[in-house]
Short mmCIF file of C-alpha atoms in Angstrom, two decimals:
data_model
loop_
_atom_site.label_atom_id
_atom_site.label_comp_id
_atom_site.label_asym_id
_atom_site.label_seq_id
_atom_site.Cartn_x
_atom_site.Cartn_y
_atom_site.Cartn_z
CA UNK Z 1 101.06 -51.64 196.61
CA UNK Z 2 102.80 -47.98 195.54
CA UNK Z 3 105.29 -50.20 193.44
CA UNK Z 4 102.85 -52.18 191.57
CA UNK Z 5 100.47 -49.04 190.73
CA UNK Z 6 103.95 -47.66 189.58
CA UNK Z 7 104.99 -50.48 187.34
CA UNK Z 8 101.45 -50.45 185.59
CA UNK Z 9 101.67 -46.77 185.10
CA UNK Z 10 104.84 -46.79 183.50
CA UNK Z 11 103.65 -49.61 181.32
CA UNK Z 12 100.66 -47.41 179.99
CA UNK Z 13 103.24 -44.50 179.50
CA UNK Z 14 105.45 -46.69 177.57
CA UNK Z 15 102.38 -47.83 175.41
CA UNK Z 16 101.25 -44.51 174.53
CA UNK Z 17 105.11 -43.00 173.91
CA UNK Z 18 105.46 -45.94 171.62
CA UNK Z 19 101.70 -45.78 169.61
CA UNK Z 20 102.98 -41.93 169.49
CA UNK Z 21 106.18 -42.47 168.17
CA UNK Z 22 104.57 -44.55 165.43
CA UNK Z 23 101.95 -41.90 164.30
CA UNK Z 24 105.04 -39.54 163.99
CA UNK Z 25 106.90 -42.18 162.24
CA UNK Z 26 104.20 -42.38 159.94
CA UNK Z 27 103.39 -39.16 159.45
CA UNK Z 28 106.80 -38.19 158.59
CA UNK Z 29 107.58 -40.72 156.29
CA UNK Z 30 104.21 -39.53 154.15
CA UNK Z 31 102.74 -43.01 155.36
CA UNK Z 32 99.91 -41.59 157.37
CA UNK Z 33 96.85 -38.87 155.66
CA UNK Z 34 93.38 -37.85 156.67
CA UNK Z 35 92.16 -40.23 154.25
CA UNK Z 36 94.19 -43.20 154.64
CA UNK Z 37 92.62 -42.94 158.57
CA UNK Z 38 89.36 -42.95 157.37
CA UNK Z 39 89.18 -46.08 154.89
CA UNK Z 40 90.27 -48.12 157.97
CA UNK Z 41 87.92 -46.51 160.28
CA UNK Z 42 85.89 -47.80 157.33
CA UNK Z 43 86.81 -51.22 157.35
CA UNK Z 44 86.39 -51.65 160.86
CA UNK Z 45 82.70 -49.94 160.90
CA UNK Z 46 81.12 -52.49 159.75
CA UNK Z 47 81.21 -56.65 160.47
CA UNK Z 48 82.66 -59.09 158.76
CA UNK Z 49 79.23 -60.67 157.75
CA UNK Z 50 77.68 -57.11 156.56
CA UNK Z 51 81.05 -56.57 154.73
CA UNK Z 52 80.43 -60.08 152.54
CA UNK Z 53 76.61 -58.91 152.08
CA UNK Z 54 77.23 -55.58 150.97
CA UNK Z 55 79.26 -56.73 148.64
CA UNK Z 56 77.25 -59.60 147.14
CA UNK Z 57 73.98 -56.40 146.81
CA UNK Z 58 76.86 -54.69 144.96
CA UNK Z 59 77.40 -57.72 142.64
CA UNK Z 60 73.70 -58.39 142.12
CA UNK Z 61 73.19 -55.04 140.78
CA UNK Z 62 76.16 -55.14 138.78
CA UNK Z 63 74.12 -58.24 136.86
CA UNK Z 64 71.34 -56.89 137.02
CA UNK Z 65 72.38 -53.63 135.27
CA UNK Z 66 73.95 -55.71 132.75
CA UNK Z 67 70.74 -57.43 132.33
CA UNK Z 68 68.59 -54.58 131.60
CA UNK Z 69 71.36 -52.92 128.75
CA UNK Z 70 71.21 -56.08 126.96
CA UNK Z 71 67.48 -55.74 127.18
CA UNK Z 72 67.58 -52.46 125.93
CA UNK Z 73 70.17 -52.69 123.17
CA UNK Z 74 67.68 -55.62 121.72
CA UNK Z 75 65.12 -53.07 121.92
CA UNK Z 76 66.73 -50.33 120.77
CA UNK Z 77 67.26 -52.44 117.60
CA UNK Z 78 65.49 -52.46 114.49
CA UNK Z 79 62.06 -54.30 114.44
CA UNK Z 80 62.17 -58.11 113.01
CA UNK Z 81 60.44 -58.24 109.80
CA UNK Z 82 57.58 -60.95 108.71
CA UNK Z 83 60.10 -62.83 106.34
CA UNK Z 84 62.78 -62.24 108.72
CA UNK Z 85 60.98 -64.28 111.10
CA UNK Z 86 59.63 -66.89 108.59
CA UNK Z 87 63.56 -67.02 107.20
CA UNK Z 88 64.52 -67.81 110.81
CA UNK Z 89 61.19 -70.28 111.34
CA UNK Z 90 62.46 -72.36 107.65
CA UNK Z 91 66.09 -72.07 108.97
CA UNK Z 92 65.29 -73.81 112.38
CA UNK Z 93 63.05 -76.61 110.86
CA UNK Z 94 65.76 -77.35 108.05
CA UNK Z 95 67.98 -77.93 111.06
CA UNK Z 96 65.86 -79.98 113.12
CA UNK Z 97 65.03 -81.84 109.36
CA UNK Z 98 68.61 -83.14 109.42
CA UNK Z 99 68.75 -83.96 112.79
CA UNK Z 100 65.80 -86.21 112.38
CA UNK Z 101 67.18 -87.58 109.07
CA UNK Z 102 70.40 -88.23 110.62
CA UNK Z 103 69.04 -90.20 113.33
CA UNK Z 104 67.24 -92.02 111.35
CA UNK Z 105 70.13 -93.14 108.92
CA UNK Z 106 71.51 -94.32 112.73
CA UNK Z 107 68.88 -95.93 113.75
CA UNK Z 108 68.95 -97.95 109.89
CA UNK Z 109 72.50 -98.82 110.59
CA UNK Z 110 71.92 -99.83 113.68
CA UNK Z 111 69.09 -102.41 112.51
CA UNK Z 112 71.08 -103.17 109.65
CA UNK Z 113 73.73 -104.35 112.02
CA UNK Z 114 71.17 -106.31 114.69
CA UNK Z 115 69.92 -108.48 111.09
CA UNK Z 116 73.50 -109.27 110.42
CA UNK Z 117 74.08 -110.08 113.82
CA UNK Z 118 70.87 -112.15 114.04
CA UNK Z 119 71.86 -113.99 110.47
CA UNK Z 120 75.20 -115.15 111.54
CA UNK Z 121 73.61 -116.32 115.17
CA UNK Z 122 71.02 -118.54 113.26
CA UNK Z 123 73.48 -119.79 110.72
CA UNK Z 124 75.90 -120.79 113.79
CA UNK Z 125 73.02 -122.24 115.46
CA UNK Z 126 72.45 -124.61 112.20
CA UNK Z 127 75.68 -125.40 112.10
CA UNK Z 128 76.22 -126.54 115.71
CA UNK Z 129 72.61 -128.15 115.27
CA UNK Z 130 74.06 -130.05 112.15
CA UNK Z 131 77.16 -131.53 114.12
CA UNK Z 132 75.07 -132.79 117.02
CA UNK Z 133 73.47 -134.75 115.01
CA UNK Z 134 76.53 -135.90 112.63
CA UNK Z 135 77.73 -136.28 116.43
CA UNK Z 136 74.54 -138.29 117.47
CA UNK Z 137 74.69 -140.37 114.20
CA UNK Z 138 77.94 -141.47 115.01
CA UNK Z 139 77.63 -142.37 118.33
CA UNK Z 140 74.30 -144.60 117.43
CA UNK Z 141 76.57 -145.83 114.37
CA UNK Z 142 79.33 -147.34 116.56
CA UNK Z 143 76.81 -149.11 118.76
CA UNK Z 144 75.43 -150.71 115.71
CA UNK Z 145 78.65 -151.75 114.45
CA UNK Z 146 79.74 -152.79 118.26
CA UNK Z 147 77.12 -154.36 119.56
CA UNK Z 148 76.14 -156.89 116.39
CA UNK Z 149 76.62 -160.45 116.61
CA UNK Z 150 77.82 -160.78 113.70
CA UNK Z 151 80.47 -158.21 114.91
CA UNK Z 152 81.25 -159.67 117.89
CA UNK Z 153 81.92 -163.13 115.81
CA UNK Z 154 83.97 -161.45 113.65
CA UNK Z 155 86.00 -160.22 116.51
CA UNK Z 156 85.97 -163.42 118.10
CA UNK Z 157 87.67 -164.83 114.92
CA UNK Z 158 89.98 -162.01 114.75
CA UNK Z 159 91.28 -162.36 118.75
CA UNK Z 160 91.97 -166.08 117.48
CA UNK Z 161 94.64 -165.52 114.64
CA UNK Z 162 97.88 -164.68 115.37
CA UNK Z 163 99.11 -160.90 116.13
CA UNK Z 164 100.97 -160.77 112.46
CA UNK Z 165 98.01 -162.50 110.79
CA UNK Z 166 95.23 -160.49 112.86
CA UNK Z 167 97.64 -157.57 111.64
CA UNK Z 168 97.69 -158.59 108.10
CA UNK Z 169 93.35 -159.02 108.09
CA UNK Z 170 93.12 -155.76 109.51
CA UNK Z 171 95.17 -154.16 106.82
CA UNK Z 172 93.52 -155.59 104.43
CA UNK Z 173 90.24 -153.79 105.60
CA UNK Z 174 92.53 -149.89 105.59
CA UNK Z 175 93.60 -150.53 101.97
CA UNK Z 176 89.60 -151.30 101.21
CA UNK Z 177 89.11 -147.58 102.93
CA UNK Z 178 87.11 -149.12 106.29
CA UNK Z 179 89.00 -147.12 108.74
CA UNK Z 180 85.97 -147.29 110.96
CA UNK Z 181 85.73 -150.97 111.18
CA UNK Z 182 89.17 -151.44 111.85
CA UNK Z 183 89.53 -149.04 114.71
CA UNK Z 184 85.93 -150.40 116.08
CA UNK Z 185 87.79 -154.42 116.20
CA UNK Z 186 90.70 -152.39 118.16
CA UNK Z 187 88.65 -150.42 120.53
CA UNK Z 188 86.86 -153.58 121.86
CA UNK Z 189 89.66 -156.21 121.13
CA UNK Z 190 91.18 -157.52 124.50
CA UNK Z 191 94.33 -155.61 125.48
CA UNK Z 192 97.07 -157.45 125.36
CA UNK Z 193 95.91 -158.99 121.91
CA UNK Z 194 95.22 -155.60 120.99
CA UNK Z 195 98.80 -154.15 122.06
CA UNK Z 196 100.77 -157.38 119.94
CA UNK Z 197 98.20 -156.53 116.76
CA UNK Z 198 99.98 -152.66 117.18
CA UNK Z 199 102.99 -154.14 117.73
CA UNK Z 200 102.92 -155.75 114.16
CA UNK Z 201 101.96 -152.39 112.76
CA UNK Z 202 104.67 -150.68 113.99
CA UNK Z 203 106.70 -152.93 112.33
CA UNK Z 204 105.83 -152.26 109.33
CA UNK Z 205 104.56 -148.85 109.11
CA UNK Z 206 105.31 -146.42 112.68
CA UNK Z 207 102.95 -143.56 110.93
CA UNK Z 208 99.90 -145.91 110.09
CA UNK Z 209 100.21 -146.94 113.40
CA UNK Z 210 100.20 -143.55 114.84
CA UNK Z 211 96.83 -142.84 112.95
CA UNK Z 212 95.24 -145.97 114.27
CA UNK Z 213 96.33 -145.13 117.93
CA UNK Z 214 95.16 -141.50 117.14
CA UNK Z 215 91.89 -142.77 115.91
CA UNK Z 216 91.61 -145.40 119.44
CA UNK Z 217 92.48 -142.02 121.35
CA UNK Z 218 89.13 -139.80 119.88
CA UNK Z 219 86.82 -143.09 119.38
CA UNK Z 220 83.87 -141.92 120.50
CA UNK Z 221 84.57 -138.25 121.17
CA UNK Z 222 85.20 -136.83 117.48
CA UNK Z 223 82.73 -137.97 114.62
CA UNK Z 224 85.21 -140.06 111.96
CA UNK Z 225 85.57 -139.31 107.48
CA UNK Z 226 81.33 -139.47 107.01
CA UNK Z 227 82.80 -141.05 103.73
CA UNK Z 228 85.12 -143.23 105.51
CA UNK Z 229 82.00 -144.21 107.53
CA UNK Z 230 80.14 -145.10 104.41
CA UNK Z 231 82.57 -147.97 102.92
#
């Protein structure tokens, strides 16, 4: 027990040489004045929280200070006159004046704009209005031609000749500018007449028979010459 009470002692002794030898370290190395021991007894008088609050009073009454000088400076100013004020007043409205007229000009534009938009809308609407029916006219147009009797004697005639004389009737009705007809006889001729009766045309002319296969290929989809229509 005399051992341990003598190792603590000589712990505390060694604590208090060394906080000692520091002071005098300090104090000799001009480190260490009357002053410089009171701003930390300072600091560590009051808590962290009343440190932060002191601080933001001090900053409050900084502004606030600042506050009242500008209040006082505009005071300490010379009085504003009748036609000061009534200069500022005319000032102020002539500003607000062009803001309204400038809005305004926008808000024109802007309408401006929506009536153009609205014209070309409309005139698109027409114009898809217009080829629905050019579309619906066509459509009704084959049927008529189609589903005739006369037509379908005609093509019963036609189915009867030869490919190269079929061929040569058919061409007959292209150089009178019935384009329509021609590809209507095709569309509903039976197939394998209908494939010798090309065959003939590509003998003669590949391109023509291109356009007539072209023609076969939209029948019914894409509305044909309106004049071509007409003959």
């Amino acid at each position: 027990m005399k051992s341990v009470w003598f190792i603590v002692c000589a712990l505390v002794l060694a604590h208090v040489l060394a906080v000692a030898g520091l002071l005098a370290w300090l104090g000799v190395t001009d480190r260490l004045s009357s002053d410089r021991i009171g701003a930390v007894r300072q600091i560590f008088a009051d808590t962290v929280a009343a440190e932060k609050q002191h601080k933001a009073d001090a900053q409050a009454a900084s502004e606030q200070a600042q506050i009242e000088q500008v209040q006082t400076q505009k005071m300490a100013g010379p009085p504003v006159t009748a036609e000061q004020k009534i200069a500022g007043q005319q000032q102020q409205a002539e500003v607000e004046l062009q803001g309204i007229l400038r809005r305004q000009r926008e808000i024109d534009d802007l309408k401006k704009s929506l009536q153009g938009a609205q014209t070309k809308l409309q005139e698109e609407r027409a114009r898809l209005e217009a080829d629905r029916k050019a579309f619906e006219e066509y459509r009704e147009s084959i049927k008529k031609i189609e589903g005739t009797e006369q037509f379908q004697k005609a093509l019963a005639t036609l189915e009867g000749q030869k490919p190269k004389d079929a061929k040569s009737m058919l061409n007959a009705l292209l150089e009178s500018q019935r384009t329509d007809e021609v590809v209507s006889y095709l569309n509903v001729m039976d197939e394998s007449k209908r494939s010798k009766v090309m065959a003939e045309f590509v003998k003669d002319n590949p391109k023509l028979a291109a356009d007539l296969l072209e023609h076969l290929r939209t029948r019914g989809t894409v509305p044909s010459d309106p004049e071509a229509r007409a003959k």
